[in-house]
Amino acid sequence: MRSPIRWFASLVLPCLIALPVAAQSGPAAADTVVADSARKIAKLAPIAVTATRSERQVFTTPSPMLVTDAAVVREESPNGIQDLFRNLPGVDVTGVGPNQGRLMIRGQRGQRILLLEDGVRLNNSRRQQDFGELPALTDINGVSRVEIVRGPASVLYGTDAIGGVVNQITQPPPGGANTVRGWLGYRYGSADEQNLVHGRLEGRTGRLGFAFGAGYRDARSYRAPAGTFGQLTLAEETPVLDTGVLDQTLSADLRYDLSATQDLSLRVSRYDARNAGFGYVAPAALGAPNGATVRILYPDQDVTRASLAWRARGLGWAVADRPSLTGWTSQNDRILDIDVRVPFGPPMPPTAGVHSYSRNVTDLASYGARFEAVKVLGAHVLTWGADLFEDRSENSDSARSVVTTFGPPRVSVSTTPKVPYAGYRSGGLFAQFDLAAFERLTLGAGLRGQLYRAWTRETPGLTGDTLVSETDATLVGSASARYQLTDDLNLMAVVGRAFRSPNLVERFFEGATPEGAGYQLASPELRPETSLNVDLGVKFRRDRVYAEAFVFRNTIHDGIRIAPAGFKVGTFDAFRNVNVEELRAEGIELLAEVQLGAGFAALGHYTTLRSKNLDSNNPVGDSYGSKLGGELAWRAPDGRFWAAWEVRHQGERDDVDIGTSPVGDVLPAFTVHNARAGVRLPAVGGTVTSLGIQLLNLTDRLYAEASNTSFFRPEPRRSAVMTVRLEF
């Protein structure tokens, strides 16, 4: 196997060496925006809004960012945003299948990553910390851009933005003259026999713009290839069960121009998913016929969201030029089933073992509002505002456990809720000021004050329980500096403090864990997690070249982790969530993109990541230790043809604790190759047809993403994805 150093030399160094060569093709002013033809080649769009809440070039934004646009989505036809960013620095994937995939940023995941749609939070306080909300709630085929901020952003967004922010920005209704247009697409994936139909109709009549989108997807469980991964060998193709989904999306967007400087927009969306599973491999296939089977399945999840926003620009008020006010609501109803079977094995009878089944039904209603204003003061920019949201959770639980030995089975049944009816409210005030201190020096500073409260309510099935209410406050800030060393080179420094308030599960869950591994005690007194992140980096851009390098350190104080309580509750060992002193993640991220000419473009990236608990000096987390990848793409000058080859290598990592994973006690290295190509046919009767094909996992490699290794869930075998898109 080639060493990571050789991989780095073969993939990333050519891009870096090409910087001065490509840069000689012509000068570029510091404020030049990359041409549209370049944007189709580059994975990094030139404009972003998430990091600063104002349109700003990625090149001049101090925070490290990743941005992809609708053109990339059309070409790569991903299952979700997790597929868009696998081959970019600082980002990892957790979960499997088209529904359950989520992003990790710099080793952080779940509730430490804030997921947004059009700047409105999708996170809620009822999700478990490790999982977070589903990006699938937003139809990937209806986005205009996806932006990722690597690093904290609590000043602008409040709780949960410890590791980063993912913002899915949907396509707005069209502006301009009266028009009606749309598209219809079809995607087939051989790995999971997936059929996806999606489309959009949009237009404008007078002052009213409208857009309607829909998608329907039917995907089966896929199979992993035969092969060896660490200490595990699969002799034949093996099903990865519960990795399919039957889901659909509906959305309606209306935008009414109140005047030349003000508009009112309404967005309503609905997401329905059936039989979306966590994914698992049967123990017998892993060489452990007497091993435990843990099946986690969401048989039903329905999410309805609505948001109403007023935006203005160019008003020239004393305190605001661009004010906006957004109100939103969400109803999230879901069922979670956990089915655990633990055979006793010899000398017990073949039927001996423990079978536990539990069902949780949760209804979560969320409400929120955000006021924001931007004031331009010459070369300086002030962004300020306030936001508030509230979650109200109602849930029921049922559990049945059967223990079978030599005699009659022993059955126990419980309908006691493990999380009481509860609420969570959070509100804050924020301000961020960007100061053009000198001709080449820009400084930024931000501050947020946040109040939050979590409480329990009277709950059927919990008689005599004590009602709990916990209130706390947090103050966080940030500072940044950008020095323009030359017209082509920016030096960046960002220091930020972020926080995450404990969610309802962490605070109030009380009962036997669904997996049957222990008894979890409630921890209502948990303190919020806070973090201090430092980023130092450089960004280079000249004509056909973009490159950046960042080194970061993120230290989380009072990090929340599960820990033994030191006693038993009945027959179970007791555990509870506790605040540990310090968790630290640090690393290096490199990225380079070069347009080579004649339609060719190259991308290369490299990341290192280390994380540990500073109290015990033990490693924590389950992300990769190093990632190296690249892409070589070609596009015909007229845009009719395109083709690309990408490769990604993740190195072995031994400073992790992945439990009793069948792959061993280290995260094995792997390399995966993908290829894609497409053609845009000439218009016929005003309709343009595009055809695409992708070949995934070309070498048919058995591998699992790092976070899917401890509970082993490998990726699909070699497969093909075929797409058809009609634009009219």
XYZ file of C-alpha atoms in Angstrom:
728
model
C 0.000 0.000 0.000
C 1.296 3.454 -0.877
C 2.173 5.649 2.088
C 0.170 8.830 2.822
C 3.252 10.869 1.942
C 3.388 9.364 -1.535
C -0.354 9.912 -1.917
C 0.144 13.525 -0.933
C 2.938 13.913 -3.449
C 0.950 12.347 -6.272
C -2.368 14.139 -5.707
C -1.962 17.442 -3.888
C 1.521 18.605 -4.851
C 0.767 18.817 -8.595
C -2.048 21.235 -7.769
C 0.229 23.349 -5.575
C 3.054 23.280 -8.118
C 0.588 24.455 -10.753
C -0.257 27.608 -8.792
C 2.428 29.885 -10.207
C 2.044 28.409 -13.704
C -1.717 28.949 -13.816
C -1.396 32.336 -12.167
C 0.762 33.584 -15.038
C -2.194 33.341 -17.409
C -3.285 36.848 -16.433
C -3.580 39.255 -13.509
C -6.651 39.403 -11.322
C -7.749 42.268 -9.142
C -8.388 41.529 -5.489
C -12.121 42.047 -5.867
C -12.536 40.082 -9.110
C -15.293 37.472 -8.937
C -14.486 34.149 -10.558
C -16.263 33.830 -13.897
C -19.360 31.684 -14.221
C -17.499 29.156 -16.366
C -14.977 28.759 -13.557
C -17.729 28.216 -11.026
C -18.904 25.207 -12.971
C -15.434 23.750 -12.645
C -14.606 24.787 -9.086
C -16.260 23.089 -6.134
C -15.863 26.331 -4.208
C -18.365 28.959 -5.328
C -17.007 32.510 -5.025
C -19.802 33.893 -2.826
C -20.999 32.714 0.609
C -23.315 34.154 3.265
C -23.317 31.735 6.207
C -20.117 32.804 7.971
C -20.901 36.525 8.052
C -24.679 36.742 7.293
C -23.792 38.979 4.333
C -22.730 38.120 0.806
C -18.995 37.829 0.914
C -16.357 36.164 -1.196
C -14.969 32.924 0.187
C -11.515 34.323 -0.546
C -12.015 37.242 1.844
C -13.946 35.384 4.553
C -11.629 34.644 7.524
C -13.457 31.445 8.474
C -12.563 28.249 6.595
C -15.514 27.381 4.361
C -16.676 24.850 1.809
C -19.338 25.792 -0.739
C -20.970 23.757 -3.485
C -23.723 24.919 -5.794
C -26.602 23.524 -7.839
C -24.337 22.785 -10.808
C -22.327 20.347 -8.674
C -25.540 18.759 -7.394
C -26.773 18.227 -10.949
C -23.543 16.593 -12.061
C -22.899 14.401 -9.013
C -26.550 13.509 -8.257
C -25.873 12.716 -4.583
C -28.146 10.930 -2.137
C -27.693 13.893 0.185
C -25.239 16.579 1.205
C -23.054 13.956 2.897
C -22.059 12.673 -0.556
C -21.088 16.152 -1.777
C -18.386 16.679 0.849
C -16.750 13.266 1.328
C -13.893 14.298 -0.933
C -13.184 17.687 0.659
C -11.062 18.594 3.705
C -12.222 18.618 7.318
C -15.490 16.765 6.697
C -16.465 13.177 7.478
C -19.666 11.135 7.166
C -21.565 9.229 9.829
C -24.506 6.935 9.153
C -25.336 4.913 6.060
C -27.994 4.839 3.378
C -29.761 7.689 1.586
C -31.721 8.830 4.656
C -29.483 8.451 7.711
C -26.254 10.000 6.410
C -25.067 13.017 8.397
C -21.978 15.196 8.310
C -19.143 15.373 10.819
C -16.884 18.429 10.873
C -13.417 18.230 12.388
C -14.414 15.149 14.371
C -17.581 16.718 15.821
C -21.029 15.433 14.951
C -24.641 15.262 16.078
C -25.771 18.203 18.175
C -22.314 19.779 17.993
C -23.022 20.577 14.341
C -25.741 23.121 13.572
C -27.874 22.224 10.552
C -29.717 25.060 8.825
C -32.132 25.548 5.951
C -31.957 29.080 4.525
C -30.343 30.197 7.768
C -33.139 28.733 9.938
C -32.144 25.997 12.382
C -33.208 22.400 11.787
C -31.620 21.097 14.995
C -33.961 20.313 17.858
C -33.446 19.502 21.512
C -35.071 16.049 21.325
C -32.447 14.378 19.133
C -29.712 12.396 20.837
C -26.335 14.137 20.940
C -24.591 11.663 18.616
C -27.127 11.841 15.806
C -28.419 15.340 15.186
C -31.164 16.225 12.729
C -31.423 14.740 9.236
C -30.108 16.772 6.280
C -32.635 14.741 4.248
C -35.367 17.074 5.531
C -34.231 19.416 2.749
C -34.465 18.065 -0.803
C -30.887 18.143 -2.094
C -32.188 18.570 -5.640
C -33.865 21.840 -4.667
C -30.852 23.664 -3.222
C -28.992 26.484 -4.895
C -25.961 26.193 -2.577
C -24.703 24.257 0.409
C -22.276 26.112 2.667
C -20.190 24.635 5.467
C -18.386 26.696 8.080
C -15.607 24.615 9.629
C -15.353 25.846 13.190
C -17.632 27.532 15.744
C -20.307 30.083 14.846
C -22.327 30.557 18.036
C -22.103 34.363 17.911
C -24.378 34.433 14.866
C -26.346 31.215 15.393
C -26.460 30.372 19.105
C -26.430 26.880 20.573
C -24.997 23.776 18.840
C -22.545 25.571 16.514
C -19.481 24.146 18.294
C -17.925 22.118 15.480
C -19.397 23.945 12.521
C -22.473 24.995 10.588
C -24.118 23.376 7.565
C -26.495 25.672 5.680
C -28.679 24.260 2.891
C -29.825 27.256 0.845
C -32.863 26.490 -1.281
C -33.499 27.854 -4.770
C -35.752 30.941 -4.513
C -38.556 31.693 -6.955
C -37.232 33.464 -10.064
C -37.115 37.215 -10.391
C -37.267 39.379 -13.482
C -39.863 39.141 -16.213
C -42.931 36.906 -16.220
C -41.883 33.355 -16.956
C -42.673 29.705 -16.291
C -40.004 27.002 -16.378
C -39.095 23.786 -14.688
C -37.336 20.462 -14.779
C -38.017 16.782 -14.227
C -35.356 14.288 -13.153
C -34.912 10.560 -12.637
C -32.126 8.733 -10.788
C -31.453 4.999 -10.673
C -28.850 3.490 -8.336
C -27.872 -0.141 -8.785
C -26.435 -0.597 -5.265
C -29.791 -0.201 -3.533
C -32.052 -0.562 -6.581
C -33.009 3.030 -5.954
C -35.599 4.846 -8.009
C -35.875 8.591 -7.483
C -38.223 10.906 -9.363
C -38.037 14.617 -8.634
C -39.064 17.848 -10.287
C -39.684 21.562 -9.936
C -42.004 24.117 -11.529
C -41.256 27.794 -11.029
C -42.238 31.098 -12.479
C -43.272 34.689 -11.986
C -46.369 36.715 -12.682
C -46.155 40.394 -11.916
C -44.791 40.881 -8.402
C -45.353 37.253 -7.384
C -42.728 34.557 -7.837
C -43.550 30.922 -7.146
C -41.824 27.536 -7.049
C -43.160 24.051 -6.342
C -40.933 21.016 -5.859
C -41.524 17.330 -5.237
C -39.515 14.132 -4.952
C -40.262 10.451 -4.430
C -37.582 7.851 -3.614
C -37.726 4.094 -3.123
C -34.413 2.520 -2.066
C -33.707 -1.028 -0.874
C -30.992 -2.263 1.473
C -27.662 -2.489 -0.321
C -24.908 -5.125 -0.255
C -21.267 -4.705 0.732
C -18.533 -6.375 -1.335
C -16.442 -9.341 -0.301
C -12.980 -8.478 0.974
C -10.847 -7.698 4.002
C -11.048 -4.619 6.189
C -8.691 -4.648 9.153
C -9.101 -8.003 10.910
C -12.478 -8.680 9.301
C -12.942 -10.714 6.136
C -16.230 -11.126 4.278
C -16.061 -14.162 2.022
C -18.948 -12.990 -0.157
C -21.189 -10.030 -0.823
C -23.094 -9.284 2.368
C -26.373 -7.417 2.921
C -26.202 -4.279 5.046
C -29.721 -4.498 6.382
C -32.097 -1.584 7.043
C -30.203 0.822 4.784
C -33.094 1.584 2.435
C -35.909 4.093 2.709
C -39.204 5.062 1.138
C -39.465 8.834 1.358
C -40.932 11.851 -0.363
C -40.554 15.614 -0.248
C -42.959 18.425 -1.121
C -42.247 22.146 -1.045
C -43.930 25.378 -2.041
C -42.233 28.784 -2.157
C -43.904 32.148 -2.742
C -42.168 35.501 -2.943
C -44.030 38.788 -3.276
C -42.193 42.022 -4.046
C -43.713 44.652 -1.797
C -41.555 47.278 -3.461
C -38.256 47.595 -5.269
C -36.452 47.192 -1.934
C -38.716 44.905 0.108
C -40.133 41.412 -0.325
C -42.185 38.897 1.616
C -41.548 35.162 1.214
C -43.335 32.054 2.417
C -41.907 28.531 2.340
C -43.835 25.387 3.313
C -42.274 21.921 3.104
C -43.147 18.371 4.032
C -40.877 15.350 4.429
C -42.177 11.799 4.949
C -39.941 8.766 5.452
C -40.771 5.121 6.026
C -38.542 2.293 7.229
C -35.305 4.255 7.455
C -32.822 2.203 9.433
C -29.551 2.687 11.251
C -28.092 -0.208 9.227
C -26.463 -3.407 10.462
C -24.757 -6.590 9.309
C -26.024 -9.929 10.622
C -23.609 -11.280 13.284
C -23.200 -14.598 11.439
C -21.759 -12.742 8.443
C -19.175 -11.168 10.775
C -18.063 -14.570 12.094
C -20.007 -14.253 15.361
C -23.122 -16.478 15.092
C -23.776 -15.976 18.816
C -23.223 -12.229 18.647
C -25.827 -9.641 19.511
C -28.114 -8.191 16.854
C -29.010 -4.539 17.320
C -31.658 -3.246 14.926
C -32.516 0.466 15.050
C -35.323 1.495 12.720
C -37.433 4.589 12.140
C -40.598 3.034 10.677
C -42.235 6.442 10.372
C -41.086 10.065 10.406
C -43.077 13.073 9.213
C -41.812 16.652 9.327
C -43.830 19.705 8.315
C -42.109 23.095 8.283
C -43.243 26.614 7.460
C -41.359 29.912 7.474
C -42.412 33.477 6.702
C -39.764 36.125 6.070
C -39.697 39.863 5.380
C -36.521 41.295 3.914
C -35.524 44.808 2.946
C -32.421 46.315 1.409
C -31.062 49.766 0.789
C -33.350 51.381 3.364
C -30.706 53.670 4.822
C -32.115 53.605 8.352
C -29.879 54.961 11.080
C -29.361 51.476 12.521
C -30.006 49.214 9.514
C -29.683 49.139 5.749
C -30.774 45.517 5.329
C -33.213 44.399 8.062
C -35.025 41.053 7.977
C -37.541 39.275 10.161
C -38.212 35.523 9.944
C -40.710 33.406 11.836
C -40.896 29.630 11.534
C -42.594 26.566 12.927
C -42.025 22.838 12.641
C -43.938 19.704 13.577
C -41.683 16.640 13.804
C -43.410 13.314 14.496
C -41.367 10.133 14.535
C -41.373 6.537 15.732
C -38.178 4.792 16.796
C -37.963 1.002 17.193
C -34.978 -0.739 18.786
C -34.857 -4.536 18.579
C -31.992 -6.279 20.400
C -31.357 -10.031 20.383
C -28.535 -11.506 22.469
C -28.121 -15.313 22.195
C -26.587 -17.047 25.211
C -24.830 -19.670 23.087
C -23.525 -23.065 24.247
C -24.121 -24.817 26.574
C -27.544 -23.148 26.595
C -30.231 -24.334 24.155
C -30.150 -22.738 20.676
C -33.229 -20.653 21.548
C -31.754 -19.312 24.798
C -31.101 -15.606 25.003
C -32.533 -12.163 25.645
C -34.860 -10.422 23.223
C -35.756 -6.834 24.052
C -37.933 -4.581 21.953
C -38.732 -0.944 22.623
C -40.710 1.710 20.791
C -40.542 5.460 21.287
C -43.134 7.791 19.771
C -42.157 11.456 19.847
C -44.157 14.489 18.784
C -42.044 17.618 18.740
C -43.402 21.073 18.021
C -40.900 23.873 17.432
C -41.368 27.615 17.025
C -38.865 30.357 16.389
C -38.220 33.905 15.220
C -35.154 35.862 14.195
C -34.648 39.566 13.614
C -31.457 40.616 11.930
C -30.102 43.887 10.617
C -27.020 44.865 8.642
C -25.709 48.430 8.702
C -22.965 49.507 6.305
C -20.824 52.321 7.692
C -18.498 53.230 4.862
C -16.056 50.314 4.636
C -17.298 48.875 7.941
C -20.217 46.491 8.496
C -22.328 45.985 11.629
C -24.580 42.922 11.903
C -26.877 42.697 14.901
C -30.136 41.102 15.977
C -32.029 38.737 18.242
C -33.425 35.220 17.951
C -35.671 32.940 19.967
C -36.902 29.371 19.618
C -38.845 26.865 21.690
C -39.226 23.071 21.468
C -42.118 21.225 23.112
C -41.789 17.458 23.247
C -44.385 14.830 24.038
C -43.529 11.149 23.838
C -44.540 7.676 24.891
C -42.442 4.561 25.392
C -43.188 0.867 25.458
C -40.750 -1.959 26.088
C -40.945 -5.739 26.172
C -38.155 -8.054 27.270
C -38.115 -11.845 27.006
C -35.450 -13.991 28.670
C -35.342 -17.619 27.509
C -33.247 -20.326 29.148
C -34.225 -23.938 29.986
C -37.604 -23.136 31.487
C -40.556 -21.031 30.389
C -39.645 -17.593 29.013
C -39.665 -14.740 31.516
C -41.491 -11.728 30.098
C -41.409 -8.168 31.400
C -43.353 -5.245 29.967
C -43.075 -1.522 30.635
C -44.929 1.522 29.354
C -43.140 4.048 31.567
C -41.885 7.020 29.514
C -38.095 7.328 29.651
C -38.164 11.006 28.793
C -40.971 13.056 30.351
C -42.962 15.649 28.501
C -40.521 18.523 28.337
C -39.776 21.897 26.858
C -36.696 23.851 25.865
C -36.510 27.579 25.206
C -33.499 29.573 24.070
C -33.108 33.229 23.154
C -30.213 35.554 22.553
C -28.920 38.943 21.425
C -25.935 39.182 19.101
C -23.772 41.735 17.332
C -20.821 41.409 14.983
C -18.697 44.275 13.683
C -16.268 44.122 10.756
C -13.817 46.998 10.766
C -11.636 47.995 7.819
C -8.803 49.108 10.085
C -6.285 49.892 7.357
C -6.065 49.522 3.606
C -5.076 45.842 3.837
C -6.214 44.934 7.360
C -9.768 43.947 8.303
C -10.707 43.126 11.895
C -13.861 41.502 13.201
C -15.405 41.103 16.646
C -18.669 39.559 17.792
C -20.595 38.944 20.993
C -23.706 36.980 21.933
C -25.594 36.666 25.205
C -27.918 33.675 25.510
C -30.561 32.585 28.022
C -32.050 29.094 27.947
C -34.388 27.028 30.028
C -35.282 23.310 30.043
C -38.202 21.971 32.006
C -40.381 18.911 32.462
C -44.174 18.755 32.462
C -46.748 16.406 33.894
C -46.464 13.179 31.925
C -48.902 10.261 31.627
C -47.294 7.170 33.115
C -44.997 9.146 35.424
C -47.006 9.531 38.601
C -45.486 11.323 41.526
C -42.529 12.559 39.537
C -40.876 15.805 40.568
C -41.129 18.553 37.986
C -37.753 20.020 37.085
C -36.783 23.389 35.627
C -33.207 24.383 34.821
C -32.188 27.864 33.636
C -28.759 29.049 32.578
C -27.013 31.780 30.607
C -23.965 31.904 28.365
C -21.822 34.663 26.908
C -19.689 33.883 23.843
C -17.555 35.969 21.554
C -15.335 35.863 18.496
C -12.522 37.834 16.920
C -10.992 37.650 13.466
C -8.305 39.307 11.394
C -7.570 39.290 7.671
C -4.396 40.799 6.315
C -4.087 41.157 2.550
C -0.406 40.434 2.097
C -0.723 40.799 -1.681
C -3.639 41.125 -4.076
C -3.615 37.319 -4.323
C -2.822 36.229 -0.756
C -4.796 36.680 2.465
C -3.546 35.783 5.939
C -6.370 34.732 8.287
C -6.796 34.340 12.044
C -10.039 33.471 13.849
C -10.661 32.932 17.565
C -14.140 31.945 18.632
C -15.992 30.716 21.667
C -19.101 28.573 21.119
C -21.565 26.652 23.261
C -24.098 23.838 23.262
C -26.802 23.598 25.881
C -27.636 20.022 27.014
C -30.644 18.657 25.173
C -33.746 17.050 26.656
C -32.467 13.478 26.279
C -29.171 14.252 28.017
C -30.932 16.011 30.879
C -34.047 13.952 31.497
C -33.674 10.394 30.102
C -34.215 7.893 32.946
C -34.453 4.141 32.422
C -32.861 1.065 30.902
C -31.104 1.905 27.659
C -32.883 0.508 24.589
C -29.842 -1.606 23.700
C -30.006 -3.272 27.114
C -26.453 -2.227 27.987
C -27.265 -0.473 31.257
C -29.502 1.921 33.148
C -29.212 5.638 32.403
C -29.906 8.154 35.165
C -31.310 11.622 34.579
C -28.836 14.516 34.764
C -30.910 17.719 34.888
C -28.045 19.712 36.397
C -25.721 19.359 33.384
C -23.787 22.480 32.453
C -23.549 23.657 28.825
C -20.580 22.658 26.742
C -18.371 25.567 25.705
C -15.479 25.604 23.286
C -12.545 27.764 22.332
C -11.425 27.402 18.731
C -8.396 28.929 17.033
C -7.876 28.937 13.257
C -4.759 30.233 11.499
C -4.647 30.078 7.733
C -3.872 31.489 4.309
C -6.037 31.813 1.205
C -4.615 32.287 -2.279
C -6.582 33.156 -5.406
C -5.421 34.314 -8.785
C -7.354 33.881 -11.984
C -7.542 30.078 -12.404
C -6.252 29.097 -8.963
C -7.718 28.863 -5.500
C -5.803 27.379 -2.551
C -6.017 27.513 1.221
C -4.274 26.037 4.253
C -5.546 26.100 7.858
C -4.323 24.804 11.171
C -6.902 24.607 13.971
C -7.352 23.673 17.618
C -10.792 23.315 19.197
C -10.951 22.722 22.951
C -14.337 21.828 24.430
C -14.811 22.582 28.126
C -17.412 20.725 30.199
C -17.893 18.292 27.311
C -20.843 15.956 27.938
C -20.052 12.244 27.941
C -21.695 9.149 29.391
C -19.898 7.755 32.457
C -20.416 4.897 34.965
C -22.252 5.933 38.128
C -20.484 3.273 40.226
C -23.560 1.299 41.296
C -26.358 -0.842 39.903
C -30.049 -0.219 39.367
C -31.596 -3.651 39.631
C -29.432 -5.898 37.447
C -28.127 -3.034 35.297
C -24.942 -1.038 35.741
C -25.924 2.605 36.163
C -24.633 5.379 33.879
C -25.259 9.084 33.609
C -24.232 12.010 31.465
C -21.533 14.096 33.105
C -19.444 17.143 32.238
C -15.807 16.231 31.667
C -13.090 18.842 31.918
C -11.629 19.185 28.418
C -11.924 17.520 25.016
C -9.569 18.667 22.291
C -9.450 18.260 18.516
C -6.679 19.700 16.372
C -5.457 19.307 12.842
C -4.368 20.688 9.489
C -6.489 21.225 6.357
C -5.120 21.872 2.857
C -7.078 22.504 -0.331
C -6.095 23.495 -3.869
C -8.123 23.934 -7.051
C -6.574 24.662 -10.425
C -8.117 25.220 -13.853
C -5.497 23.684 -16.105
C -6.841 24.870 -19.448
C -8.483 23.074 -22.380
C -11.432 22.326 -20.095
C -9.386 20.418 -17.473
C -9.486 21.169 -13.745
C -7.769 19.533 -10.773
C -8.579 19.510 -7.071
C -6.479 18.157 -4.208
C -6.878 18.156 -0.435
C -5.237 16.781 2.699
C -6.425 16.712 6.343
C -4.970 15.485 9.611
C -7.049 15.180 12.783
C -6.276 14.214 16.373
C -8.616 14.320 19.370
C -8.399 13.320 23.032
C -9.785 13.809 26.523
C -7.242 16.038 28.256
C -8.302 14.756 31.690
C -7.338 11.150 31.000
C -5.151 11.752 27.925
C -7.244 9.071 26.227
C -8.345 9.454 22.595
C -11.964 10.293 21.885
C -14.016 10.476 18.757
C -14.252 8.135 15.816
C -13.310 10.194 12.781
C -10.381 9.621 10.444
C -6.825 10.490 11.437
C -5.816 11.599 7.942
C -7.608 12.099 4.650
C -6.108 12.687 1.241
C -7.975 13.020 -2.010
C -8.335 14.662 -5.338
C -10.274 14.985 -8.534
C -9.424 15.476 -12.180
C -12.316 16.814 -14.270
C -12.869 17.811 -17.890
C -15.657 19.893 -19.355
C -16.133 20.737 -22.985
C -15.962 24.475 -23.696
C -19.590 24.488 -24.831
C -20.683 22.673 -21.672
C -22.153 19.698 -23.540
C -19.838 17.017 -22.152
C -18.142 16.454 -18.825
C -16.203 13.698 -17.100
C -14.394 13.355 -13.777
C -12.331 10.879 -11.794
C -11.970 11.188 -8.023
C -9.944 9.262 -5.476
C -9.954 9.424 -1.676
C -7.548 7.776 0.766
C -8.096 7.676 4.523
C -5.142 6.578 6.588
C -5.030 4.108 9.441
C -5.726 5.558 12.880
C -4.772 3.792 16.094
C -5.417 6.542 18.685
C -9.112 5.681 18.947
C -11.288 3.475 21.113
C -13.737 1.623 18.870
C -14.741 -1.018 21.417
C -15.177 -4.586 20.243
C -15.457 -3.840 16.537
C -14.825 -6.913 14.332
C -12.250 -4.919 12.346
C -9.899 -4.755 15.371
C -8.762 -1.945 17.628
C -7.650 0.506 14.917
C -9.449 2.282 12.114
C -8.119 0.621 8.941
C -6.924 2.593 5.944
C -8.809 2.465 2.673
C -8.814 3.991 -0.796
C -11.923 4.460 -2.921
C -12.284 5.547 -6.566
C -15.323 7.040 -8.324
C -15.892 8.169 -11.911
C -18.681 10.105 -13.594
C -19.549 11.482 -17.003
C -22.439 13.284 -18.647
C -23.782 14.834 -21.797
C -26.168 17.709 -22.441
C -28.158 17.064 -25.606
C -29.305 19.777 -28.031
C -32.660 21.341 -27.270
C -35.715 19.780 -28.858
C -38.914 21.815 -28.801
C -37.574 23.996 -26.007
C -36.616 21.010 -23.825
C -32.985 20.274 -22.930
C -32.073 16.740 -21.876
C -29.034 15.851 -19.760
C -27.796 12.291 -19.225
C -25.329 11.221 -16.569
C -23.641 8.082 -15.305
C -21.491 7.424 -12.247
C -19.436 4.386 -11.317
C -18.931 4.266 -7.548
C -16.359 2.247 -5.606
C -14.721 1.196 -8.850
C -12.287 -1.237 -7.221
C -15.115 -2.946 -5.294
C -13.338 -2.195 -2.015
C -14.737 -3.367 1.327
C -14.589 -0.353 3.635
C -16.560 1.633 6.194
C -16.406 5.329 6.911
C -14.505 5.921 10.143
C -17.510 6.648 12.346
C -19.334 3.572 10.996
C -16.563 1.170 11.987
C -17.203 0.550 15.697
C -20.780 -0.532 14.942
C -19.664 -2.017 11.645
C -21.664 -0.745 8.678
C -19.699 -0.951 5.416
C -20.329 1.093 2.286
C -21.956 -0.367 -0.873
C -20.224 -2.588 -3.408
C -19.251 -1.334 -6.855
C -22.346 0.223 -8.376
C -23.697 2.504 -11.070
C -25.899 5.585 -10.863
C -27.755 6.744 -13.980
C -29.586 10.057 -14.252
C -31.885 11.784 -16.735
C -32.896 15.434 -16.430
C -35.357 17.323 -18.643
C -35.340 21.120 -18.448
C -38.186 23.045 -20.044
